[in-house]
Amino acid sequence: MLTSQRKQHILSVLRRDGNVVARSLSEELALSEDTIRRDLRELAAEGLLRRVHGGALPLAPAEADYAGRMQLATAEKVAIGRAAAALVRPGQVVLIDGGTTAVQMARHLGADLRATVVTHSPSVAVELVDHAGIEVVLIGGRLFRHSMVAVGAAAMEAISRIRADICFLGVTGVHAEAGLTTGDAEEAAIKRALMAAAAETVVLASSEKIGAASAWVINPLPAAARLLVSPEAPAAALAPLRKAGLAILRSDGA
């Protein structure tokens, strides 16, 4: 089998199974693990997968910059944001993470809702400026421009002093083995702190994040109470997440 054929086969297995195991592929193709690992390194360098110990995982498209993510799955994000907003109850203290789906959630909070929203996202805070019934607490820190959120020691300190009813979390990947992931180590730490500060967490994930993985782990799947997806989320990609024990909600309520 030619190198190009091997690589296409590897990518086909990755799309089908959601992961690649180097040892299994070497046995299937009657090749050495060194050959498979070399192919994986080259595919990773081409930006086609993410190498992990023993194999590879799908790359997360949601690692694009903020402007780029604004163009990804826009209709899904509106639907997920609307459904997330409907989960908020009057009087709650709500943590809202940064990201394009979180902005959609803020836009869809009920006009008569009275609640407290705590966020480290200036973009989310701005969406709530004219919402008279919502007290907005903006967490400060160093601006991480990629995601337009505050990070760093000041943000961590502020989050550690909050006890919220619910957290709405953004991620770049949701994978049965890798768990909840994102593309930056410091941002992953902030997201862990947000989850720890809330009684429950709802992860907001459009289809391109399902079955994908980024470099930095936020938490394993059982740490997330619920995953909110759109009806467009592929059933085959959701099946391993359900098997891993993650509760899944659809934005259409089905």
JSON list of N, CA and C in Angstrom, two decimals, residues 46-123:
[
{"chain": "A", "resi": 46, "resn": "GLU", "atom": "N", "xyz": [0.16, 18.18, 8.91]},
{"chain": "A", "resi": 46, "resn": "GLU", "atom": "CA", "xyz": [-0.70, 18.74, 7.86]},
{"chain": "A", "resi": 46, "resn": "GLU", "atom": "C", "xyz": [-2.00, 19.30, 8.42]},
{"chain": "A", "resi": 47, "resn": "GLY", "atom": "N", "xyz": [-2.20, 19.19, 9.74]},
{"chain": "A", "resi": 47, "resn": "GLY", "atom": "CA", "xyz": [-3.41, 19.71, 10.37]},
{"chain": "A", "resi": 47, "resn": "GLY", "atom": "C", "xyz": [-4.64, 18.86, 10.13]},
{"chain": "A", "resi": 48, "resn": "LEU", "atom": "N", "xyz": [-4.46, 17.54, 9.94]},
{"chain": "A", "resi": 48, "resn": "LEU", "atom": "CA", "xyz": [-5.59, 16.67, 9.61]},
{"chain": "A", "resi": 48, "resn": "LEU", "atom": "C", "xyz": [-6.05, 15.81, 10.79]},
{"chain": "A", "resi": 49, "resn": "LEU", "atom": "N", "xyz": [-5.27, 15.75, 11.86]},
{"chain": "A", "resi": 49, "resn": "LEU", "atom": "CA", "xyz": [-5.65, 15.00, 13.05]},
{"chain": "A", "resi": 49, "resn": "LEU", "atom": "C", "xyz": [-4.80, 15.49, 14.22]},
{"chain": "A", "resi": 50, "resn": "ARG", "atom": "N", "xyz": [-5.15, 15.01, 15.42]},
{"chain": "A", "resi": 50, "resn": "ARG", "atom": "CA", "xyz": [-4.37, 15.33, 16.60]},
{"chain": "A", "resi": 50, "resn": "ARG", "atom": "C", "xyz": [-3.77, 14.04, 17.17]},
{"chain": "A", "resi": 51, "resn": "ARG", "atom": "N", "xyz": [-2.45, 13.98, 17.23]},
{"chain": "A", "resi": 51, "resn": "ARG", "atom": "CA", "xyz": [-1.79, 12.80, 17.78]},
{"chain": "A", "resi": 51, "resn": "ARG", "atom": "C", "xyz": [-1.97, 12.74, 19.29]},
{"chain": "A", "resi": 52, "resn": "VAL", "atom": "N", "xyz": [-2.22, 11.53, 19.80]},
{"chain": "A", "resi": 52, "resn": "VAL", "atom": "CA", "xyz": [-2.25, 11.27, 21.23]},
{"chain": "A", "resi": 52, "resn": "VAL", "atom": "C", "xyz": [-1.46, 10.01, 21.48]},
{"chain": "A", "resi": 53, "resn": "HIS", "atom": "N", "xyz": [-1.22, 9.68, 22.74]},
{"chain": "A", "resi": 53, "resn": "HIS", "atom": "CA", "xyz": [-0.46, 8.49, 23.06]},
{"chain": "A", "resi": 53, "resn": "HIS", "atom": "C", "xyz": [-1.14, 7.25, 22.48]},
{"chain": "A", "resi": 54, "resn": "GLY", "atom": "N", "xyz": [-0.45, 6.54, 21.63]},
{"chain": "A", "resi": 54, "resn": "GLY", "atom": "CA", "xyz": [-0.97, 5.31, 21.06]},
{"chain": "A", "resi": 54, "resn": "GLY", "atom": "C", "xyz": [-1.78, 5.46, 19.80]},
{"chain": "A", "resi": 55, "resn": "GLY", "atom": "N", "xyz": [-2.00, 6.71, 19.34]},
{"chain": "A", "resi": 55, "resn": "GLY", "atom": "CA", "xyz": [-2.79, 6.85, 18.13]},
{"chain": "A", "resi": 55, "resn": "GLY", "atom": "C", "xyz": [-3.12, 8.30, 17.82]},
{"chain": "A", "resi": 56, "resn": "ALA", "atom": "N", "xyz": [-4.40, 8.56, 17.46]},
{"chain": "A", "resi": 56, "resn": "ALA", "atom": "CA", "xyz": [-4.80, 9.91, 17.07]},
{"chain": "A", "resi": 56, "resn": "ALA", "atom": "C", "xyz": [-6.29, 10.12, 17.29]},
{"chain": "A", "resi": 57, "resn": "LEU", "atom": "N", "xyz": [-6.68, 11.40, 17.38]},
{"chain": "A", "resi": 57, "resn": "LEU", "atom": "CA", "xyz": [-8.07, 11.81, 17.52]},
{"chain": "A", "resi": 57, "resn": "LEU", "atom": "C", "xyz": [-8.40, 12.86, 16.47]},
{"chain": "A", "resi": 58, "resn": "PRO", "atom": "N", "xyz": [-9.67, 13.07, 16.17]},
{"chain": "A", "resi": 58, "resn": "PRO", "atom": "CA", "xyz": [-10.03, 14.11, 15.20]},
{"chain": "A", "resi": 58, "resn": "PRO", "atom": "C", "xyz": [-9.64, 15.49, 15.69]},
{"chain": "A", "resi": 59, "resn": "LEU", "atom": "N", "xyz": [-9.22, 16.34, 14.80]},
{"chain": "A", "resi": 59, "resn": "LEU", "atom": "CA", "xyz": [-8.87, 17.72, 15.13]},
{"chain": "A", "resi": 59, "resn": "LEU", "atom": "C", "xyz": [-10.15, 18.53, 15.31]},
{"chain": "A", "resi": 60, "resn": "ALA", "atom": "N", "xyz": [-10.12, 19.47, 16.24]},
{"chain": "A", "resi": 60, "resn": "ALA", "atom": "CA", "xyz": [-11.30, 20.30, 16.51]},
{"chain": "A", "resi": 60, "resn": "ALA", "atom": "C", "xyz": [-11.33, 21.53, 15.62]},
{"chain": "A", "resi": 61, "resn": "PRO", "atom": "N", "xyz": [-12.29, 21.65, 14.68]},
{"chain": "A", "resi": 61, "resn": "PRO", "atom": "CA", "xyz": [-12.39, 22.85, 13.84]},
{"chain": "A", "resi": 61, "resn": "PRO", "atom": "C", "xyz": [-12.63, 24.11, 14.65]},
{"chain": "A", "resi": 62, "resn": "ALA", "atom": "N", "xyz": [-13.22, 23.96, 15.85]},
{"chain": "A", "resi": 62, "resn": "ALA", "atom": "CA", "xyz": [-13.57, 25.11, 16.67]},
{"chain": "A", "resi": 62, "resn": "ALA", "atom": "C", "xyz": [-12.37, 25.80, 17.29]},
{"chain": "A", "resi": 63, "resn": "GLU", "atom": "N", "xyz": [-11.16, 25.36, 16.98]},
{"chain": "A", "resi": 63, "resn": "GLU", "atom": "CA", "xyz": [-9.97, 26.04, 17.48]},
{"chain": "A", "resi": 63, "resn": "GLU", "atom": "C", "xyz": [-9.64, 27.28, 16.64]},
{"chain": "A", "resi": 64, "resn": "ALA", "atom": "N", "xyz": [-10.41, 27.55, 15.62]},
{"chain": "A", "resi": 64, "resn": "ALA", "atom": "CA", "xyz": [-10.18, 28.76, 14.82]},
{"chain": "A", "resi": 64, "resn": "ALA", "atom": "C", "xyz": [-10.33, 30.00, 15.70]},
{"chain": "A", "resi": 65, "resn": "ASP", "atom": "N", "xyz": [-9.85, 31.16, 15.20]},
{"chain": "A", "resi": 65, "resn": "ASP", "atom": "CA", "xyz": [-9.96, 32.37, 16.00]},
{"chain": "A", "resi": 65, "resn": "ASP", "atom": "C", "xyz": [-11.42, 32.80, 16.12]},
{"chain": "A", "resi": 66, "resn": "TYR", "atom": "N", "xyz": [-11.67, 33.82, 16.96]},
{"chain": "A", "resi": 66, "resn": "TYR", "atom": "CA", "xyz": [-13.04, 34.22, 17.28]},
{"chain": "A", "resi": 66, "resn": "TYR", "atom": "C", "xyz": [-13.83, 34.59, 16.02]},
{"chain": "A", "resi": 67, "resn": "ALA", "atom": "N", "xyz": [-13.20, 35.37, 15.14]},
{"chain": "A", "resi": 67, "resn": "ALA", "atom": "CA", "xyz": [-13.88, 35.76, 13.90]},
{"chain": "A", "resi": 67, "resn": "ALA", "atom": "C", "xyz": [-14.21, 34.54, 13.04]},
{"chain": "A", "resi": 68, "resn": "GLY", "atom": "N", "xyz": [-13.28, 33.59, 12.99]},
{"chain": "A", "resi": 68, "resn": "GLY", "atom": "CA", "xyz": [-13.52, 32.37, 12.21]},
{"chain": "A", "resi": 68, "resn": "GLY", "atom": "C", "xyz": [-14.64, 31.53, 12.79]},
{"chain": "A", "resi": 69, "resn": "ARG", "atom": "N", "xyz": [-14.70, 31.46, 14.13]},
{"chain": "A", "resi": 69, "resn": "ARG", "atom": "CA", "xyz": [-15.74, 30.66, 14.77]},
{"chain": "A", "resi": 69, "resn": "ARG", "atom": "C", "xyz": [-17.12, 31.28, 14.59]},
{"chain": "A", "resi": 70, "resn": "MET", "atom": "N", "xyz": [-17.16, 32.58, 14.38]},
{"chain": "A", "resi": 70, "resn": "MET", "atom": "CA", "xyz": [-18.45, 33.24, 14.12]},
{"chain": "A", "resi": 70, "resn": "MET", "atom": "C", "xyz": [-19.10, 32.70, 12.85]},
{"chain": "A", "resi": 71, "resn": "GLN", "atom": "N", "xyz": [-18.30, 32.13, 11.96]},
{"chain": "A", "resi": 71, "resn": "GLN", "atom": "CA", "xyz": [-18.82, 31.61, 10.69]},
{"chain": "A", "resi": 71, "resn": "GLN", "atom": "C", "xyz": [-19.16, 30.13, 10.75]},
{"chain": "A", "resi": 72, "resn": "LEU", "atom": "N", "xyz": [-18.83, 29.45, 11.87]},
{"chain": "A", "resi": 72, "resn": "LEU", "atom": "CA", "xyz": [-19.07, 28.02, 11.98]},
{"chain": "A", "resi": 72, "resn": "LEU", "atom": "C", "xyz": [-20.45, 27.74, 12.57]},
{"chain": "A", "resi": 73, "resn": "ALA", "atom": "N", "xyz": [-21.23, 26.89, 11.88]},
{"chain": "A", "resi": 73, "resn": "ALA", "atom": "CA", "xyz": [-22.50, 26.37, 12.40]},
{"chain": "A", "resi": 73, "resn": "ALA", "atom": "C", "xyz": [-23.37, 27.46, 13.01]},
{"chain": "A", "resi": 74, "resn": "THR", "atom": "N", "xyz": [-23.55, 28.56, 12.29]},
{"chain": "A", "resi": 74, "resn": "THR", "atom": "CA", "xyz": [-24.26, 29.71, 12.86]},
{"chain": "A", "resi": 74, "resn": "THR", "atom": "C", "xyz": [-25.71, 29.39, 13.24]},
{"chain": "A", "resi": 75, "resn": "ALA", "atom": "N", "xyz": [-26.43, 28.67, 12.38]},
{"chain": "A", "resi": 75, "resn": "ALA", "atom": "CA", "xyz": [-27.83, 28.33, 12.68]},
{"chain": "A", "resi": 75, "resn": "ALA", "atom": "C", "xyz": [-27.91, 27.43, 13.91]},
{"chain": "A", "resi": 76, "resn": "GLU", "atom": "N", "xyz": [-26.99, 26.47, 14.00]},
{"chain": "A", "resi": 76, "resn": "GLU", "atom": "CA", "xyz": [-26.96, 25.58, 15.17]},
{"chain": "A", "resi": 76, "resn": "GLU", "atom": "C", "xyz": [-26.72, 26.38, 16.45]},
{"chain": "A", "resi": 77, "resn": "LYS", "atom": "N", "xyz": [-25.80, 27.32, 16.39]},
{"chain": "A", "resi": 77, "resn": "LYS", "atom": "CA", "xyz": [-25.46, 28.09, 17.58]},
{"chain": "A", "resi": 77, "resn": "LYS", "atom": "C", "xyz": [-26.64, 28.94, 18.05]},
{"chain": "A", "resi": 78, "resn": "VAL", "atom": "N", "xyz": [-27.41, 29.48, 17.12]},
{"chain": "A", "resi": 78, "resn": "VAL", "atom": "CA", "xyz": [-28.62, 30.23, 17.49]},
{"chain": "A", "resi": 78, "resn": "VAL", "atom": "C", "xyz": [-29.60, 29.30, 18.20]},
{"chain": "A", "resi": 79, "resn": "ALA", "atom": "N", "xyz": [-29.81, 28.11, 17.64]},
{"chain": "A", "resi": 79, "resn": "ALA", "atom": "CA", "xyz": [-30.76, 27.15, 18.24]},
{"chain": "A", "resi": 79, "resn": "ALA", "atom": "C", "xyz": [-30.30, 26.70, 19.62]},
{"chain": "A", "resi": 80, "resn": "ILE", "atom": "N", "xyz": [-29.01, 26.40, 19.75]},
{"chain": "A", "resi": 80, "resn": "ILE", "atom": "CA", "xyz": [-28.47, 25.97, 21.03]},
{"chain": "A", "resi": 80, "resn": "ILE", "atom": "C", "xyz": [-28.53, 27.11, 22.04]},
{"chain": "A", "resi": 81, "resn": "GLY", "atom": "N", "xyz": [-28.19, 28.31, 21.60]},
{"chain": "A", "resi": 81, "resn": "GLY", "atom": "CA", "xyz": [-28.26, 29.47, 22.49]},
{"chain": "A", "resi": 81, "resn": "GLY", "atom": "C", "xyz": [-29.65, 29.73, 23.00]},
{"chain": "A", "resi": 82, "resn": "ARG", "atom": "N", "xyz": [-30.65, 29.61, 22.12]},
{"chain": "A", "resi": 82, "resn": "ARG", "atom": "CA", "xyz": [-32.04, 29.82, 22.51]},
{"chain": "A", "resi": 82, "resn": "ARG", "atom": "C", "xyz": [-32.46, 28.76, 23.54]},
{"chain": "A", "resi": 83, "resn": "ALA", "atom": "N", "xyz": [-32.10, 27.50, 23.29]},
{"chain": "A", "resi": 83, "resn": "ALA", "atom": "CA", "xyz": [-32.46, 26.41, 24.21]},
{"chain": "A", "resi": 83, "resn": "ALA", "atom": "C", "xyz": [-31.76, 26.57, 25.56]},
{"chain": "A", "resi": 84, "resn": "ALA", "atom": "N", "xyz": [-30.50, 27.01, 25.53]},
{"chain": "A", "resi": 84, "resn": "ALA", "atom": "CA", "xyz": [-29.77, 27.23, 26.78]},
{"chain": "A", "resi": 84, "resn": "ALA", "atom": "C", "xyz": [-30.42, 28.33, 27.61]},
{"chain": "A", "resi": 85, "resn": "ALA", "atom": "N", "xyz": [-30.82, 29.41, 26.94]},
{"chain": "A", "resi": 85, "resn": "ALA", "atom": "CA", "xyz": [-31.47, 30.52, 27.64]},
{"chain": "A", "resi": 85, "resn": "ALA", "atom": "C", "xyz": [-32.76, 30.06, 28.32]},
{"chain": "A", "resi": 86, "resn": "ALA", "atom": "N", "xyz": [-33.46, 29.13, 27.70]},
{"chain": "A", "resi": 86, "resn": "ALA", "atom": "CA", "xyz": [-34.71, 28.63, 28.27]},
{"chain": "A", "resi": 86, "resn": "ALA", "atom": "C", "xyz": [-34.51, 27.80, 29.54]},
{"chain": "A", "resi": 87, "resn": "LEU", "atom": "N", "xyz": [-33.27, 27.35, 29.78]},
{"chain": "A", "resi": 87, "resn": "LEU", "atom": "CA", "xyz": [-32.98, 26.56, 30.98]},
{"chain": "A", "resi": 87, "resn": "LEU", "atom": "C", "xyz": [-32.77, 27.42, 32.22]},
{"chain": "A", "resi": 88, "resn": "VAL", "atom": "N", "xyz": [-32.58, 28.72, 32.04]},
{"chain": "A", "resi": 88, "resn": "VAL", "atom": "CA", "xyz": [-32.33, 29.61, 33.16]},
{"chain": "A", "resi": 88, "resn": "VAL", "atom": "C", "xyz": [-33.63, 29.92, 33.89]},
{"chain": "A", "resi": 89, "resn": "ARG", "atom": "N", "xyz": [-33.60, 29.84, 35.22]},
{"chain": "A", "resi": 89, "resn": "ARG", "atom": "CA", "xyz": [-34.77, 30.09, 36.04]},
{"chain": "A", "resi": 89, "resn": "ARG", "atom": "C", "xyz": [-34.65, 31.42, 36.78]},
{"chain": "A", "resi": 90, "resn": "PRO", "atom": "N", "xyz": [-35.77, 32.08, 37.06]},
{"chain": "A", "resi": 90, "resn": "PRO", "atom": "CA", "xyz": [-35.73, 33.36, 37.78]},
{"chain": "A", "resi": 90, "resn": "PRO", "atom": "C", "xyz": [-34.99, 33.22, 39.12]},
{"chain": "A", "resi": 91, "resn": "GLY", "atom": "N", "xyz": [-34.19, 34.23, 39.42]},
{"chain": "A", "resi": 91, "resn": "GLY", "atom": "CA", "xyz": [-33.49, 34.26, 40.69]},
{"chain": "A", "resi": 91, "resn": "GLY", "atom": "C", "xyz": [-32.17, 33.51, 40.72]},
{"chain": "A", "resi": 92, "resn": "GLN", "atom": "N", "xyz": [-31.84, 32.81, 39.66]},
{"chain": "A", "resi": 92, "resn": "GLN", "atom": "CA", "xyz": [-30.61, 32.03, 39.67]},
{"chain": "A", "resi": 92, "resn": "GLN", "atom": "C", "xyz": [-29.37, 32.92, 39.50]},
{"chain": "A", "resi": 93, "resn": "VAL", "atom": "N", "xyz": [-28.26, 32.39, 40.01]},
{"chain": "A", "resi": 93, "resn": "VAL", "atom": "CA", "xyz": [-26.94, 32.95, 39.71]},
{"chain": "A", "resi": 93, "resn": "VAL", "atom": "C", "xyz": [-26.35, 32.06, 38.62]},
{"chain": "A", "resi": 94, "resn": "VAL", "atom": "N", "xyz": [-26.09, 32.65, 37.47]},
{"chain": "A", "resi": 94, "resn": "VAL", "atom": "CA", "xyz": [-25.73, 31.90, 36.27]},
{"chain": "A", "resi": 94, "resn": "VAL", "atom": "C", "xyz": [-24.33, 32.28, 35.80]},
{"chain": "A", "resi": 95, "resn": "LEU", "atom": "N", "xyz": [-23.48, 31.29, 35.62]},
{"chain": "A", "resi": 95, "resn": "LEU", "atom": "CA", "xyz": [-22.17, 31.50, 35.02]},
{"chain": "A", "resi": 95, "resn": "LEU", "atom": "C", "xyz": [-22.27, 31.25, 33.52]},
{"chain": "A", "resi": 96, "resn": "ILE", "atom": "N", "xyz": [-21.85, 32.22, 32.71]},
{"chain": "A", "resi": 96, "resn": "ILE", "atom": "CA", "xyz": [-21.83, 32.03, 31.26]},
{"chain": "A", "resi": 96, "resn": "ILE", "atom": "C", "xyz": [-20.40, 32.20, 30.77]},
{"chain": "A", "resi": 97, "resn": "ASP", "atom": "N", "xyz": [-19.89, 31.15, 30.17]},
{"chain": "A", "resi": 97, "resn": "ASP", "atom": "CA", "xyz": [-18.54, 31.12, 29.61]},
{"chain": "A", "resi": 97, "resn": "ASP", "atom": "C", "xyz": [-18.51, 32.00, 28.36]},
{"chain": "A", "resi": 98, "resn": "GLY", "atom": "N", "xyz": [-17.33, 32.16, 27.78]},
{"chain": "A", "resi": 98, "resn": "GLY", "atom": "CA", "xyz": [-17.21, 32.92, 26.55]},
{"chain": "A", "resi": 98, "resn": "GLY", "atom": "C", "xyz": [-17.51, 32.07, 25.33]},
{"chain": "A", "resi": 99, "resn": "GLY", "atom": "N", "xyz": [-17.43, 32.69, 24.16]},
{"chain": "A", "resi": 99, "resn": "GLY", "atom": "CA", "xyz": [-17.63, 31.97, 22.92]},
{"chain": "A", "resi": 99, "resn": "GLY", "atom": "C", "xyz": [-18.84, 32.45, 22.15]},
{"chain": "A", "resi": 100, "resn": "THR", "atom": "N", "xyz": [-18.91, 32.04, 20.90]},
{"chain": "A", "resi": 100, "resn": "THR", "atom": "CA", "xyz": [-19.96, 32.52, 20.01]},
{"chain": "A", "resi": 100, "resn": "THR", "atom": "C", "xyz": [-21.33, 31.96, 20.36]},
{"chain": "A", "resi": 101, "resn": "THR", "atom": "N", "xyz": [-21.40, 30.73, 20.86]},
{"chain": "A", "resi": 101, "resn": "THR", "atom": "CA", "xyz": [-22.69, 30.17, 21.27]},
{"chain": "A", "resi": 101, "resn": "THR", "atom": "C", "xyz": [-23.18, 30.83, 22.55]},
{"chain": "A", "resi": 102, "resn": "ALA", "atom": "N", "xyz": [-22.26, 31.16, 23.45]},
{"chain": "A", "resi": 102, "resn": "ALA", "atom": "CA", "xyz": [-22.63, 31.87, 24.68]},
{"chain": "A", "resi": 102, "resn": "ALA", "atom": "C", "xyz": [-23.23, 33.23, 24.37]},
{"chain": "A", "resi": 103, "resn": "VAL", "atom": "N", "xyz": [-22.71, 33.90, 23.36]},
{"chain": "A", "resi": 103, "resn": "VAL", "atom": "CA", "xyz": [-23.27, 35.18, 22.96]},
{"chain": "A", "resi": 103, "resn": "VAL", "atom": "C", "xyz": [-24.71, 35.00, 22.49]},
{"chain": "A", "resi": 104, "resn": "GLN", "atom": "N", "xyz": [-24.96, 33.93, 21.73]},
{"chain": "A", "resi": 104, "resn": "GLN", "atom": "CA", "xyz": [-26.33, 33.66, 21.29]},
{"chain": "A", "resi": 104, "resn": "GLN", "atom": "C", "xyz": [-27.24, 33.38, 22.48]},
{"chain": "A", "resi": 105, "resn": "MET", "atom": "N", "xyz": [-26.73, 32.69, 23.47]},
{"chain": "A", "resi": 105, "resn": "MET", "atom": "CA", "xyz": [-27.52, 32.43, 24.67]},
{"chain": "A", "resi": 105, "resn": "MET", "atom": "C", "xyz": [-27.92, 33.75, 25.34]},
{"chain": "A", "resi": 106, "resn": "ALA", "atom": "N", "xyz": [-26.95, 34.65, 25.51]},
{"chain": "A", "resi": 106, "resn": "ALA", "atom": "CA", "xyz": [-27.24, 35.93, 26.15]},
{"chain": "A", "resi": 106, "resn": "ALA", "atom": "C", "xyz": [-28.31, 36.71, 25.38]},
{"chain": "A", "resi": 107, "resn": "ARG", "atom": "N", "xyz": [-28.25, 36.64, 24.07]},
{"chain": "A", "resi": 107, "resn": "ARG", "atom": "CA", "xyz": [-29.23, 37.35, 23.24]},
{"chain": "A", "resi": 107, "resn": "ARG", "atom": "C", "xyz": [-30.65, 36.83, 23.42]},
{"chain": "A", "resi": 108, "resn": "HIS", "atom": "N", "xyz": [-30.77, 35.56, 23.84]},
{"chain": "A", "resi": 108, "resn": "HIS", "atom": "CA", "xyz": [-32.09, 34.94, 23.91]},
{"chain": "A", "resi": 108, "resn": "HIS", "atom": "C", "xyz": [-32.65, 34.83, 25.33]},
{"chain": "A", "resi": 109, "resn": "LEU", "atom": "N", "xyz": [-31.96, 35.39, 26.32]},
{"chain": "A", "resi": 109, "resn": "LEU", "atom": "CA", "xyz": [-32.53, 35.38, 27.67]},
{"chain": "A", "resi": 109, "resn": "LEU", "atom": "C", "xyz": [-33.81, 36.19, 27.69]},
{"chain": "A", "resi": 110, "resn": "GLY", "atom": "N", "xyz": [-34.82, 35.70, 28.39]},
{"chain": "A", "resi": 110, "resn": "GLY", "atom": "CA", "xyz": [-36.15, 36.32, 28.38]},
{"chain": "A", "resi": 110, "resn": "GLY", "atom": "C", "xyz": [-36.13, 37.77, 28.81]},
{"chain": "A", "resi": 111, "resn": "ALA", "atom": "N", "xyz": [-36.94, 38.58, 28.16]},
{"chain": "A", "resi": 111, "resn": "ALA", "atom": "CA", "xyz": [-36.96, 40.02, 28.44]},
{"chain": "A", "resi": 111, "resn": "ALA", "atom": "C", "xyz": [-37.39, 40.32, 29.88]},
{"chain": "A", "resi": 112, "resn": "ASP", "atom": "N", "xyz": [-38.20, 39.43, 30.48]},
{"chain": "A", "resi": 112, "resn": "ASP", "atom": "CA", "xyz": [-38.69, 39.67, 31.84]},
{"chain": "A", "resi": 112, "resn": "ASP", "atom": "C", "xyz": [-37.90, 38.87, 32.88]},
{"chain": "A", "resi": 113, "resn": "LEU", "atom": "N", "xyz": [-36.83, 38.21, 32.47]},
{"chain": "A", "resi": 113, "resn": "LEU", "atom": "CA", "xyz": [-36.05, 37.39, 33.39]},
{"chain": "A", "resi": 113, "resn": "LEU", "atom": "C", "xyz": [-35.32, 38.27, 34.41]},
{"chain": "A", "resi": 114, "resn": "ARG", "atom": "N", "xyz": [-35.42, 37.86, 35.69]},
{"chain": "A", "resi": 114, "resn": "ARG", "atom": "CA", "xyz": [-34.66, 38.50, 36.75]},
{"chain": "A", "resi": 114, "resn": "ARG", "atom": "C", "xyz": [-33.67, 37.46, 37.29]},
{"chain": "A", "resi": 115, "resn": "ALA", "atom": "N", "xyz": [-32.40, 37.72, 37.10]},
{"chain": "A", "resi": 115, "resn": "ALA", "atom": "CA", "xyz": [-31.37, 36.77, 37.50]},
{"chain": "A", "resi": 115, "resn": "ALA", "atom": "C", "xyz": [-30.04, 37.51, 37.58]},
{"chain": "A", "resi": 116, "resn": "THR", "atom": "N", "xyz": [-29.01, 36.81, 38.02]},
{"chain": "A", "resi": 116, "resn": "THR", "atom": "CA", "xyz": [-27.65, 37.35, 38.04]},
{"chain": "A", "resi": 116, "resn": "THR", "atom": "C", "xyz": [-26.80, 36.54, 37.09]},
{"chain": "A", "resi": 117, "resn": "VAL", "atom": "N", "xyz": [-26.15, 37.21, 36.17]},
{"chain": "A", "resi": 117, "resn": "VAL", "atom": "CA", "xyz": [-25.25, 36.55, 35.23]},
{"chain": "A", "resi": 117, "resn": "VAL", "atom": "C", "xyz": [-23.82, 36.97, 35.56]},
{"chain": "A", "resi": 118, "resn": "VAL", "atom": "N", "xyz": [-22.98, 35.97, 35.79]},
{"chain": "A", "resi": 118, "resn": "VAL", "atom": "CA", "xyz": [-21.56, 36.20, 36.03]},
{"chain": "A", "resi": 118, "resn": "VAL", "atom": "C", "xyz": [-20.81, 35.68, 34.82]},
{"chain": "A", "resi": 119, "resn": "THR", "atom": "N", "xyz": [-19.96, 36.50, 34.23]},
{"chain": "A", "resi": 119, "resn": "THR", "atom": "CA", "xyz": [-19.26, 36.08, 33.02]},
{"chain": "A", "resi": 119, "resn": "THR", "atom": "C", "xyz": [-17.87, 36.70, 32.97]},
{"chain": "A", "resi": 120, "resn": "HIS", "atom": "N", "xyz": [-16.94, 36.01, 32.33]},
{"chain": "A", "resi": 120, "resn": "HIS", "atom": "CA", "xyz": [-15.61, 36.57, 32.08]},
{"chain": "A", "resi": 120, "resn": "HIS", "atom": "C", "xyz": [-15.49, 36.96, 30.61]},
{"chain": "A", "resi": 121, "resn": "SER", "atom": "N", "xyz": [-16.63, 37.06, 29.93]},
{"chain": "A", "resi": 121, "resn": "SER", "atom": "CA", "xyz": [-16.66, 37.42, 28.52]},
{"chain": "A", "resi": 121, "resn": "SER", "atom": "C", "xyz": [-17.24, 38.82, 28.34]},
{"chain": "A", "resi": 122, "resn": "PRO", "atom": "N", "xyz": [-16.43, 39.79, 27.92]},
{"chain": "A", "resi": 122, "resn": "PRO", "atom": "CA", "xyz": [-16.98, 41.11, 27.62]},
{"chain": "A", "resi": 122, "resn": "PRO", "atom": "C", "xyz": [-18.07, 41.06, 26.56]},
{"chain": "A", "resi": 123, "resn": "SER", "atom": "N", "xyz": [-17.95, 40.14, 25.60]},
{"chain": "A", "resi": 123, "resn": "SER", "atom": "CA", "xyz": [-18.95, 40.02, 24.53]},
{"chain": "A", "resi": 123, "resn": "SER", "atom": "C", "xyz": [-20.31, 39.64, 25.10]}
]
